[in-house]
Structures are given as C-alpha cells and as structure tokens.
Amino acid sequence: MKILVTVKRVPDPETVIKVNPGGTGIVTDNIKWVVNPFDEYGIEEALRIKEKVAGSEVVLVSIGGQAAQEQLRTGLAMGGDRAILVKIDEQLEPLAVARVLAKVVETEKPDIVILGKQAIDDDANAVGQMLAELLGWPQATFASKVELGADGKSAKVTREVDGGLETLAVPLPAIVTADLRLNEPRYASLPGIMKARKKEMKELAIGDLGVDVAPKVKITKLETPPKRTAGRKVESVQELVKLLHDEAKAI
C-alpha cells in the first residue's frame, strides 16, 4: 500500500507574528519554521498504517522553496520512506495547491492521500476537499480514527462533527484529512534523523507540471488586530447588569 502525505512549512505556533511595514505580508526574519501540526498527525497515521500493512510505502510531498527540505527531512526522520519537493517560492492558493497535488497523485498512484485538515497559517481548510473533487475520489475529512478494511480496498473513517462523531465507509483510493485527535505524533529518533539524510528527496519544477497556479485573489493589506482594553471583575450579577446597561449599552 502506498500512502501519500502532505507536509507544509509553517511558522512555529509559539512564534510572535508581525506584519511588515508595508502591510503586504509578515516579517519572516528570525521565524522558526516547523511542520504544520495537522500534517504531523497525517504523517503519524501513515506510519501506523505502514506498520500494520507489510510492504507499505510512505511518500511525503511538499510545495515550496528550498527551505521546505527541512520539514520534509523531519517527516523522513519520523519514518517516511521518500519525499517529493515541488519547488516554487511564492505562496500558492488552496486551489493551486490542490491542482499541483493532483498531478503528483497521477504520477505516484497512491492508495490513500492524507492531508492535515488545515494549515495553521491561513486556516483555509480547503485543499483536501478540492483535491478529492479534482481526482473524483471519495473523501473523509476531520478524521479522528482510520481503520483499513481487511481486503485493503476500503477504509472506515470516524470523523468529528458538531455534536458528535460520524463514521464513513470509503472505497480506496481516497482522500483523508487529519484532525488533532487522530493520534499522538512520535518524535524523530537520533537513528531516524541520521537515516533521513540518505533517503531520497526528489525535486520537481512546478513549471514542468503544466498546472495553472496563477493567484485568483489579491491581498491588498494585512494589519494586526486592534488592542483590546483590559477586562474587569465584578462582584455580583446586579453590578454586571448595570455595567452592561449603562456603559456597554449592550442591554
């Protein structure tokens, strides 16, 4: 079984993000970059499938500049078998990412494609769904549990929905997007880090894929949210009601 997993390079969640003076983007100097956390859940799930299904292969794919190699190496150190880097320096919109991934899928022919349900930088939550539509494949998003069928040709996916859980049965090949309760990602071991240096990392020029990646949306300006005034404690419900009525004019 071949599992294709996406790996996106994002700022560390602990990083303080600042907008550049021109309002055209963020200040990237001194930012620590990591694997998108939801993609880490995807990598871990792929590795668990590999451990259960003999002869399986985990292929990692990322779209970005040369620096994205670092995040791919992290996934290889966790246990991925090989990696693909589609090189482009510009940030792509979700539809363009889905189109690029569709081309990679056509070449690799995986049984399952696992993506993080969203990236923590833009929170688009769109690529998995768009990729499924482009390929004409079934999709199971927000997965909190994945069970392969005994025949290896289907999967049962439990997904989180408002108010509870929903279980879907999907034939393979299929698209799965990983939620945070899917698993607990492993840490890369020292031997894994050493082995990752020798594992295959294929680079593809995005121009060779014949995909339209031209942006359809233009960001005119970024700005930080206004600072909020500090809250205050009240001693009673009566005092709260009075403040909401007299000061906040909310009631």
PDB file of C-alpha atoms in Angstrom:
ATOM      1  CA  MET A   1       0.000   0.000   0.000  1.00  0.00           C
ATOM      2  CA  LYS A   2       1.272   3.466  -0.867  1.00  0.00           C
ATOM      3  CA  ILE A   3       0.331   6.421   1.323  1.00  0.00           C
ATOM      4  CA  LEU A   4       0.992   9.979   0.124  1.00  0.00           C
ATOM      5  CA  VAL A   5       1.185  12.591   2.888  1.00  0.00           C
ATOM      6  CA  THR A   6       1.356  16.361   2.539  1.00  0.00           C
ATOM      7  CA  VAL A   7       3.889  18.367   4.526  1.00  0.00           C
ATOM      8  CA  LYS A   8       3.529  22.146   4.769  1.00  0.00           C
ATOM      9  CA  ARG A   9       6.113  24.536   6.195  1.00  0.00           C
ATOM     10  CA  VAL A  10       4.521  26.968   8.660  1.00  0.00           C
ATOM     11  CA  PRO A  11       5.698  29.334  11.425  1.00  0.00           C
ATOM     12  CA  ASP A  12       6.091  27.744  14.843  1.00  0.00           C
ATOM     13  CA  PRO A  13       2.851  28.249  16.839  1.00  0.00           C
ATOM     14  CA  GLU A  14       4.933  29.872  19.584  1.00  0.00           C
ATOM     15  CA  THR A  15       6.327  32.485  17.187  1.00  0.00           C
ATOM     16  CA  VAL A  16       5.157  36.080  17.548  1.00  0.00           C
ATOM     17  CA  ILE A  17       3.911  37.095  14.112  1.00  0.00           C
ATOM     18  CA  LYS A  18       4.440  40.689  12.985  1.00  0.00           C
ATOM     19  CA  VAL A  19       3.103  42.420   9.881  1.00  0.00           C
ATOM     20  CA  ASN A  20       5.753  44.108   7.746  1.00  0.00           C
ATOM     21  CA  PRO A  21       5.696  47.932   7.464  1.00  0.00           C
ATOM     22  CA  GLY A  22       4.107  47.843   4.020  1.00  0.00           C
ATOM     23  CA  GLY A  23       1.253  45.613   5.157  1.00  0.00           C
ATOM     24  CA  THR A  24       1.983  43.192   2.326  1.00  0.00           C
ATOM     25  CA  GLY A  25       2.942  40.166   4.436  1.00  0.00           C
ATOM     26  CA  ILE A  26       4.563  39.041   7.650  1.00  0.00           C
ATOM     27  CA  VAL A  27       8.090  39.661   8.868  1.00  0.00           C
ATOM     28  CA  THR A  28       9.925  36.388   8.210  1.00  0.00           C
ATOM     29  CA  ASP A  29      13.270  37.258   9.815  1.00  0.00           C
ATOM     30  CA  ASN A  30      14.129  35.083  12.824  1.00  0.00           C
ATOM     31  CA  ILE A  31      10.978  32.983  12.482  1.00  0.00           C
ATOM     32  CA  LYS A  32      11.273  29.328  13.394  1.00  0.00           C
ATOM     33  CA  TRP A  33       9.588  27.136  10.766  1.00  0.00           C
ATOM     34  CA  VAL A  34       8.054  23.744  11.532  1.00  0.00           C
ATOM     35  CA  VAL A  35       5.872  21.048  10.012  1.00  0.00           C
ATOM     36  CA  ASN A  36       2.213  22.074  10.051  1.00  0.00           C
ATOM     37  CA  PRO A  37       0.893  20.310  13.201  1.00  0.00           C
ATOM     38  CA  PHE A  38      -2.093  18.774  11.408  1.00  0.00           C
ATOM     39  CA  ASP A  39       0.300  17.356   8.799  1.00  0.00           C
ATOM     40  CA  GLU A  40       2.254  15.746  11.639  1.00  0.00           C
ATOM     41  CA  TYR A  41      -0.899  13.826  12.552  1.00  0.00           C
ATOM     42  CA  GLY A  42      -1.115  12.762   8.912  1.00  0.00           C
ATOM     43  CA  ILE A  43       2.480  11.537   8.887  1.00  0.00           C
ATOM     44  CA  GLU A  44       1.955   9.579  12.097  1.00  0.00           C
ATOM     45  CA  GLU A  45      -1.208   7.927  10.775  1.00  0.00           C
ATOM     46  CA  ALA A  46       0.573   6.938   7.567  1.00  0.00           C
ATOM     47  CA  LEU A  47       3.385   5.385   9.595  1.00  0.00           C
ATOM     48  CA  ARG A  48       0.890   3.424  11.704  1.00  0.00           C
ATOM     49  CA  ILE A  49      -0.740   2.079   8.535  1.00  0.00           C
ATOM     50  CA  LYS A  50       2.709   1.115   7.249  1.00  0.00           C
ATOM     51  CA  GLU A  51       3.400  -0.771  10.476  1.00  0.00           C
ATOM     52  CA  LYS A  52       0.165  -2.736  10.076  1.00  0.00           C
ATOM     53  CA  VAL A  53       0.347  -3.413   6.327  1.00  0.00           C
ATOM     54  CA  ALA A  54       3.531  -5.167   5.213  1.00  0.00           C
ATOM     55  CA  GLY A  55       5.263  -3.705   2.195  1.00  0.00           C
ATOM     56  CA  SER A  56       3.652  -0.276   2.532  1.00  0.00           C
ATOM     57  CA  GLU A  57       5.431   2.914   1.493  1.00  0.00           C
ATOM     58  CA  VAL A  58       5.010   6.411   2.927  1.00  0.00           C
ATOM     59  CA  VAL A  59       5.759   9.213   0.461  1.00  0.00           C
ATOM     60  CA  LEU A  60       5.900  12.808   1.678  1.00  0.00           C
ATOM     61  CA  VAL A  61       5.189  15.771  -0.579  1.00  0.00           C
ATOM     62  CA  SER A  62       5.662  19.475  -0.020  1.00  0.00           C
ATOM     63  CA  ILE A  63       5.213  22.545  -2.204  1.00  0.00           C
ATOM     64  CA  GLY A  64       7.567  25.440  -1.556  1.00  0.00           C
ATOM     65  CA  GLY A  65      11.090  26.770  -1.735  1.00  0.00           C
ATOM     66  CA  GLN A  66      14.369  25.036  -0.993  1.00  0.00           C
ATOM     67  CA  ALA A  67      13.914  25.675   2.733  1.00  0.00           C
ATOM     68  CA  ALA A  68      10.948  23.240   2.777  1.00  0.00           C
ATOM     69  CA  GLN A  69      13.505  20.425   2.615  1.00  0.00           C
ATOM     70  CA  GLU A  70      13.953  20.827   6.371  1.00  0.00           C
ATOM     71  CA  GLN A  71      10.342  19.928   7.108  1.00  0.00           C
ATOM     72  CA  LEU A  72      10.450  17.020   4.662  1.00  0.00           C
ATOM     73  CA  ARG A  73      13.586  15.722   6.405  1.00  0.00           C
ATOM     74  CA  THR A  74      11.690  15.905   9.686  1.00  0.00           C
ATOM     75  CA  GLY A  75       8.992  13.654   8.218  1.00  0.00           C
ATOM     76  CA  LEU A  76      11.619  11.294   6.833  1.00  0.00           C
ATOM     77  CA  ALA A  77      13.258  11.159  10.266  1.00  0.00           C
ATOM     78  CA  MET A  78       9.900  10.160  11.766  1.00  0.00           C
ATOM     79  CA  GLY A  79       9.830   7.200   9.380  1.00  0.00           C
ATOM     80  CA  GLY A  80       8.753   8.345   5.920  1.00  0.00           C
ATOM     81  CA  ASP A  81      10.381   6.426   3.054  1.00  0.00           C
ATOM     82  CA  ARG A  82      10.996   9.168   0.490  1.00  0.00           C
ATOM     83  CA  ALA A  83       9.994  12.733  -0.267  1.00  0.00           C
ATOM     84  CA  ILE A  84       8.975  14.954  -3.156  1.00  0.00           C
ATOM     85  CA  LEU A  85       9.512  18.731  -3.190  1.00  0.00           C
ATOM     86  CA  VAL A  86       7.613  20.722  -5.804  1.00  0.00           C
ATOM     87  CA  LYS A  87       9.656  23.905  -5.975  1.00  0.00           C
ATOM     88  CA  ILE A  88       8.111  27.357  -6.030  1.00  0.00           C
ATOM     89  CA  ASP A  89       8.993  30.368  -3.908  1.00  0.00           C
ATOM     90  CA  GLU A  90       5.571  32.021  -3.992  1.00  0.00           C
ATOM     91  CA  GLN A  91       2.757  31.095  -1.627  1.00  0.00           C
ATOM     92  CA  LEU A  92       0.017  29.258  -3.511  1.00  0.00           C
ATOM     93  CA  GLU A  93      -3.734  29.496  -3.030  1.00  0.00           C
ATOM     94  CA  PRO A  94      -5.596  26.318  -1.970  1.00  0.00           C
ATOM     95  CA  LEU A  95      -6.919  25.553  -5.456  1.00  0.00           C
ATOM     96  CA  ALA A  96      -3.439  25.844  -6.962  1.00  0.00           C
ATOM     97  CA  VAL A  97      -2.067  23.545  -4.250  1.00  0.00           C
ATOM     98  CA  ALA A  98      -4.812  21.013  -4.994  1.00  0.00           C
ATOM     99  CA  ARG A  99      -4.012  21.137  -8.713  1.00  0.00           C
ATOM    100  CA  VAL A 100      -0.307  20.530  -8.065  1.00  0.00           C
ATOM    101  CA  LEU A 101      -1.082  17.641  -5.706  1.00  0.00           C
ATOM    102  CA  ALA A 102      -3.436  16.136  -8.291  1.00  0.00           C
ATOM    103  CA  LYS A 103      -0.522  15.970 -10.736  1.00  0.00           C
ATOM    104  CA  VAL A 104       1.673  14.285  -8.115  1.00  0.00           C
ATOM    105  CA  VAL A 105      -1.115  11.798  -7.365  1.00  0.00           C
ATOM    106  CA  GLU A 106      -1.454  10.962 -11.065  1.00  0.00           C
ATOM    107  CA  THR A 107       2.235  10.021 -11.135  1.00  0.00           C
ATOM    108  CA  GLU A 108       2.541   8.302  -7.757  1.00  0.00           C
ATOM    109  CA  LYS A 109      -0.829   6.482  -7.811  1.00  0.00           C
ATOM    110  CA  PRO A 110      -1.212   6.178  -4.016  1.00  0.00           C
ATOM    111  CA  ASP A 111      -3.929   4.163  -2.285  1.00  0.00           C
ATOM    112  CA  ILE A 112      -4.547   6.907   0.274  1.00  0.00           C
ATOM    113  CA  VAL A 113      -3.692  10.598   0.377  1.00  0.00           C
ATOM    114  CA  ILE A 114      -3.557  12.039   3.901  1.00  0.00           C
ATOM    115  CA  LEU A 115      -3.513  15.777   4.486  1.00  0.00           C
ATOM    116  CA  GLY A 116      -3.779  17.879   7.613  1.00  0.00           C
ATOM    117  CA  LYS A 117      -7.344  19.173   7.831  1.00  0.00           C
ATOM    118  CA  GLN A 118      -5.936  22.710   7.613  1.00  0.00           C
ATOM    119  CA  ALA A 119      -2.706  24.674   7.819  1.00  0.00           C
ATOM    120  CA  ILE A 120      -2.272  26.833  10.901  1.00  0.00           C
ATOM    121  CA  ASP A 121      -1.026  29.827   8.909  1.00  0.00           C
ATOM    122  CA  ASP A 122      -4.017  30.502   6.631  1.00  0.00           C
ATOM    123  CA  ASP A 123      -6.591  28.133   8.220  1.00  0.00           C
ATOM    124  CA  ALA A 124      -8.153  27.607   4.784  1.00  0.00           C
ATOM    125  CA  ASN A 125      -9.327  24.010   5.345  1.00  0.00           C
ATOM    126  CA  ALA A 126      -9.882  23.606   1.607  1.00  0.00           C
ATOM    127  CA  VAL A 127      -7.103  21.664  -0.132  1.00  0.00           C
ATOM    128  CA  GLY A 128      -8.257  18.156   0.836  1.00  0.00           C
ATOM    129  CA  GLN A 129     -11.799  18.770  -0.360  1.00  0.00           C
ATOM    130  CA  MET A 130     -10.628  20.417  -3.593  1.00  0.00           C
ATOM    131  CA  LEU A 131      -8.168  17.594  -4.291  1.00  0.00           C
ATOM    132  CA  ALA A 132     -10.926  14.997  -3.872  1.00  0.00           C
ATOM    133  CA  GLU A 133     -13.100  16.888  -6.348  1.00  0.00           C
ATOM    134  CA  LEU A 134     -10.300  17.213  -8.910  1.00  0.00           C
ATOM    135  CA  LEU A 135      -9.493  13.496  -8.700  1.00  0.00           C
ATOM    136  CA  GLY A 136     -13.086  12.309  -8.408  1.00  0.00           C
ATOM    137  CA  TRP A 137     -12.127  10.399  -5.246  1.00  0.00           C
ATOM    138  CA  PRO A 138     -14.173   9.869  -2.065  1.00  0.00           C
ATOM    139  CA  GLN A 139     -13.153  11.995   0.890  1.00  0.00           C
ATOM    140  CA  ALA A 140     -13.295  11.685   4.677  1.00  0.00           C
ATOM    141  CA  THR A 141     -12.403  14.946   6.399  1.00  0.00           C
ATOM    142  CA  PHE A 142     -11.665  15.764  10.071  1.00  0.00           C
ATOM    143  CA  ALA A 143     -10.648  12.156  10.744  1.00  0.00           C
ATOM    144  CA  SER A 144     -10.213  11.127  14.378  1.00  0.00           C
ATOM    145  CA  LYS A 145      -9.836   7.400  13.577  1.00  0.00           C
ATOM    146  CA  VAL A 146      -8.882   5.459  10.438  1.00  0.00           C
ATOM    147  CA  GLU A 147      -9.391   1.698  10.068  1.00  0.00           C
ATOM    148  CA  LEU A 148      -8.442  -0.154   6.908  1.00  0.00           C
ATOM    149  CA  GLY A 149     -10.723  -2.887   5.627  1.00  0.00           C
ATOM    150  CA  ALA A 150      -9.464  -6.466   5.761  1.00  0.00           C
ATOM    151  CA  ASP A 151      -9.362  -6.540   1.964  1.00  0.00           C
ATOM    152  CA  GLY A 152      -7.149  -3.452   1.813  1.00  0.00           C
ATOM    153  CA  LYS A 153      -9.556  -1.871  -0.654  1.00  0.00           C
ATOM    154  CA  SER A 154     -11.659   0.182   1.721  1.00  0.00           C
ATOM    155  CA  ALA A 155     -11.425   2.182   4.928  1.00  0.00           C
ATOM    156  CA  LYS A 156     -13.705   3.148   7.786  1.00  0.00           C
ATOM    157  CA  VAL A 157     -13.110   6.687   8.975  1.00  0.00           C
ATOM    158  CA  THR A 158     -14.539   8.244  12.119  1.00  0.00           C
ATOM    159  CA  ARG A 159     -14.809  11.998  11.802  1.00  0.00           C
ATOM    160  CA  GLU A 160     -15.671  14.747  14.232  1.00  0.00           C
ATOM    161  CA  VAL A 161     -18.838  16.708  13.513  1.00  0.00           C
ATOM    162  CA  ASP A 162     -20.874  19.199  15.516  1.00  0.00           C
ATOM    163  CA  GLY A 163     -22.444  17.348  18.402  1.00  0.00           C
ATOM    164  CA  GLY A 164     -20.726  14.002  17.990  1.00  0.00           C
ATOM    165  CA  LEU A 165     -18.946  11.548  15.699  1.00  0.00           C
ATOM    166  CA  GLU A 166     -19.764  10.280  12.227  1.00  0.00           C
ATOM    167  CA  THR A 167     -18.352   7.080  10.702  1.00  0.00           C
ATOM    168  CA  LEU A 168     -17.887   6.823   6.952  1.00  0.00           C
ATOM    169  CA  ALA A 169     -17.014   3.801   4.822  1.00  0.00           C
ATOM    170  CA  VAL A 170     -14.995   4.808   1.747  1.00  0.00           C
ATOM    171  CA  PRO A 171     -13.511   2.745  -1.068  1.00  0.00           C
ATOM    172  CA  LEU A 172      -9.837   3.242  -1.847  1.00  0.00           C
ATOM    173  CA  PRO A 173      -8.194   5.262  -3.253  1.00  0.00           C
ATOM    174  CA  ALA A 174      -9.494   8.078  -1.067  1.00  0.00           C
ATOM    175  CA  ILE A 175      -8.611  11.423   0.499  1.00  0.00           C
ATOM    176  CA  VAL A 176      -8.383  11.679   4.296  1.00  0.00           C
ATOM    177  CA  THR A 177      -7.762  14.869   6.261  1.00  0.00           C
ATOM    178  CA  ALA A 178      -6.378  14.508   9.778  1.00  0.00           C
ATOM    179  CA  ASP A 179      -7.823  16.124  12.890  1.00  0.00           C
ATOM    180  CA  LEU A 180      -5.879  16.708  16.091  1.00  0.00           C
ATOM    181  CA  ARG A 181      -7.386  13.731  17.957  1.00  0.00           C
ATOM    182  CA  LEU A 182      -6.391  11.226  15.283  1.00  0.00           C
ATOM    183  CA  ASN A 183      -3.201  10.211  17.118  1.00  0.00           C
ATOM    184  CA  GLU A 184      -0.149  11.417  19.034  1.00  0.00           C
ATOM    185  CA  PRO A 185       2.750  12.046  16.612  1.00  0.00           C
ATOM    186  CA  ARG A 186       6.031  10.358  17.500  1.00  0.00           C
ATOM    187  CA  TYR A 187       9.319  12.159  17.936  1.00  0.00           C
ATOM    188  CA  ALA A 188      12.096  11.558  15.441  1.00  0.00           C
ATOM    189  CA  SER A 189      14.802   9.333  16.955  1.00  0.00           C
ATOM    190  CA  LEU A 190      18.517  10.003  16.536  1.00  0.00           C
ATOM    191  CA  PRO A 191      18.915   6.957  14.227  1.00  0.00           C
ATOM    192  CA  GLY A 192      15.892   8.209  12.284  1.00  0.00           C
ATOM    193  CA  ILE A 193      17.478  11.625  11.859  1.00  0.00           C
ATOM    194  CA  MET A 194      20.690  10.049  10.592  1.00  0.00           C
ATOM    195  CA  LYS A 195      18.838   7.786   8.145  1.00  0.00           C
ATOM    196  CA  ALA A 196      16.760  10.704   6.853  1.00  0.00           C
ATOM    197  CA  ARG A 197      19.875  12.310   5.399  1.00  0.00           C
ATOM    198  CA  LYS A 198      20.289   9.420   2.983  1.00  0.00           C
ATOM    199  CA  LYS A 199      16.662   8.990   1.967  1.00  0.00           C
ATOM    200  CA  GLU A 200      15.512  10.033  -1.494  1.00  0.00           C
ATOM    201  CA  MET A 201      14.208  13.572  -1.949  1.00  0.00           C
ATOM    202  CA  LYS A 202      13.049  14.234  -5.481  1.00  0.00           C
ATOM    203  CA  GLU A 203      12.675  17.821  -6.663  1.00  0.00           C
ATOM    204  CA  LEU A 204      10.160  18.859  -9.297  1.00  0.00           C
ATOM    205  CA  ALA A 205       9.946  22.233 -11.019  1.00  0.00           C
ATOM    206  CA  ILE A 206       6.387  23.475 -10.791  1.00  0.00           C
ATOM    207  CA  GLY A 207       6.603  24.735 -14.361  1.00  0.00           C
ATOM    208  CA  ASP A 208       7.073  21.173 -15.614  1.00  0.00           C
ATOM    209  CA  LEU A 209       3.702  20.071 -14.220  1.00  0.00           C
ATOM    210  CA  GLY A 210       1.634  22.175 -16.602  1.00  0.00           C
ATOM    211  CA  VAL A 211      -0.603  23.475 -13.823  1.00  0.00           C
ATOM    212  CA  ASP A 212      -2.267  26.884 -13.613  1.00  0.00           C
ATOM    213  CA  VAL A 213      -1.113  28.333 -10.291  1.00  0.00           C
ATOM    214  CA  ALA A 214      -1.877  31.977 -11.020  1.00  0.00           C
ATOM    215  CA  PRO A 215      -3.497  33.634  -7.980  1.00  0.00           C
ATOM    216  CA  LYS A 216      -7.185  34.403  -8.182  1.00  0.00           C
ATOM    217  CA  VAL A 217      -7.283  36.557  -5.044  1.00  0.00           C
ATOM    218  CA  LYS A 218      -5.134  39.597  -4.280  1.00  0.00           C
ATOM    219  CA  ILE A 219      -4.347  40.503  -0.688  1.00  0.00           C
ATOM    220  CA  THR A 220      -4.408  44.291  -0.584  1.00  0.00           C
ATOM    221  CA  LYS A 221      -3.361  44.765   3.021  1.00  0.00           C
ATOM    222  CA  LEU A 222      -2.566  42.946   6.247  1.00  0.00           C
ATOM    223  CA  GLU A 223      -2.862  44.586   9.643  1.00  0.00           C
ATOM    224  CA  THR A 224      -2.705  43.449  13.239  1.00  0.00           C
ATOM    225  CA  PRO A 225      -5.946  43.384  15.256  1.00  0.00           C
ATOM    226  CA  PRO A 226      -6.515  46.454  17.464  1.00  0.00           C
ATOM    227  CA  LYS A 227      -5.526  46.058  21.083  1.00  0.00           C
ATOM    228  CA  ARG A 228      -8.435  45.260  23.355  1.00  0.00           C
ATOM    229  CA  THR A 229      -8.993  47.097  26.600  1.00  0.00           C
ATOM    230  CA  ALA A 230      -8.448  45.099  29.748  1.00  0.00           C
ATOM    231  CA  GLY A 231     -11.444  43.425  31.333  1.00  0.00           C
ATOM    232  CA  ARG A 232     -12.598  43.925  34.882  1.00  0.00           C
ATOM    233  CA  LYS A 233     -14.082  41.758  37.593  1.00  0.00           C
ATOM    234  CA  VAL A 234     -17.484  42.412  39.080  1.00  0.00           C
ATOM    235  CA  GLU A 235     -18.738  41.444  42.489  1.00  0.00           C
ATOM    236  CA  SER A 236     -22.313  40.496  41.603  1.00  0.00           C
ATOM    237  CA  VAL A 237     -24.781  39.806  38.813  1.00  0.00           C
ATOM    238  CA  GLN A 238     -26.515  43.078  39.605  1.00  0.00           C
ATOM    239  CA  GLU A 239     -23.290  45.022  39.050  1.00  0.00           C
ATOM    240  CA  LEU A 240     -22.704  43.169  35.756  1.00  0.00           C
ATOM    241  CA  VAL A 241     -26.195  44.010  34.511  1.00  0.00           C
ATOM    242  CA  LYS A 242     -25.736  47.653  35.472  1.00  0.00           C
ATOM    243  CA  LEU A 243     -22.427  47.903  33.586  1.00  0.00           C
ATOM    244  CA  LEU A 244     -23.847  46.207  30.505  1.00  0.00           C
ATOM    245  CA  HIS A 245     -26.756  48.633  30.548  1.00  0.00           C
ATOM    246  CA  ASP A 246     -25.035  51.881  31.483  1.00  0.00           C
ATOM    247  CA  GLU A 247     -21.546  51.556  29.978  1.00  0.00           C
ATOM    248  CA  ALA A 248     -21.535  48.874  27.293  1.00  0.00           C
ATOM    249  CA  LYS A 249     -25.078  49.756  26.144  1.00  0.00           C
ATOM    250  CA  ALA A 250     -25.475  46.056  25.367  1.00  0.00           C
ATOM    251  CA  ILE A 251     -28.863  45.709  27.089  1.00  0.00           C
TER     252      ILE A 251
END
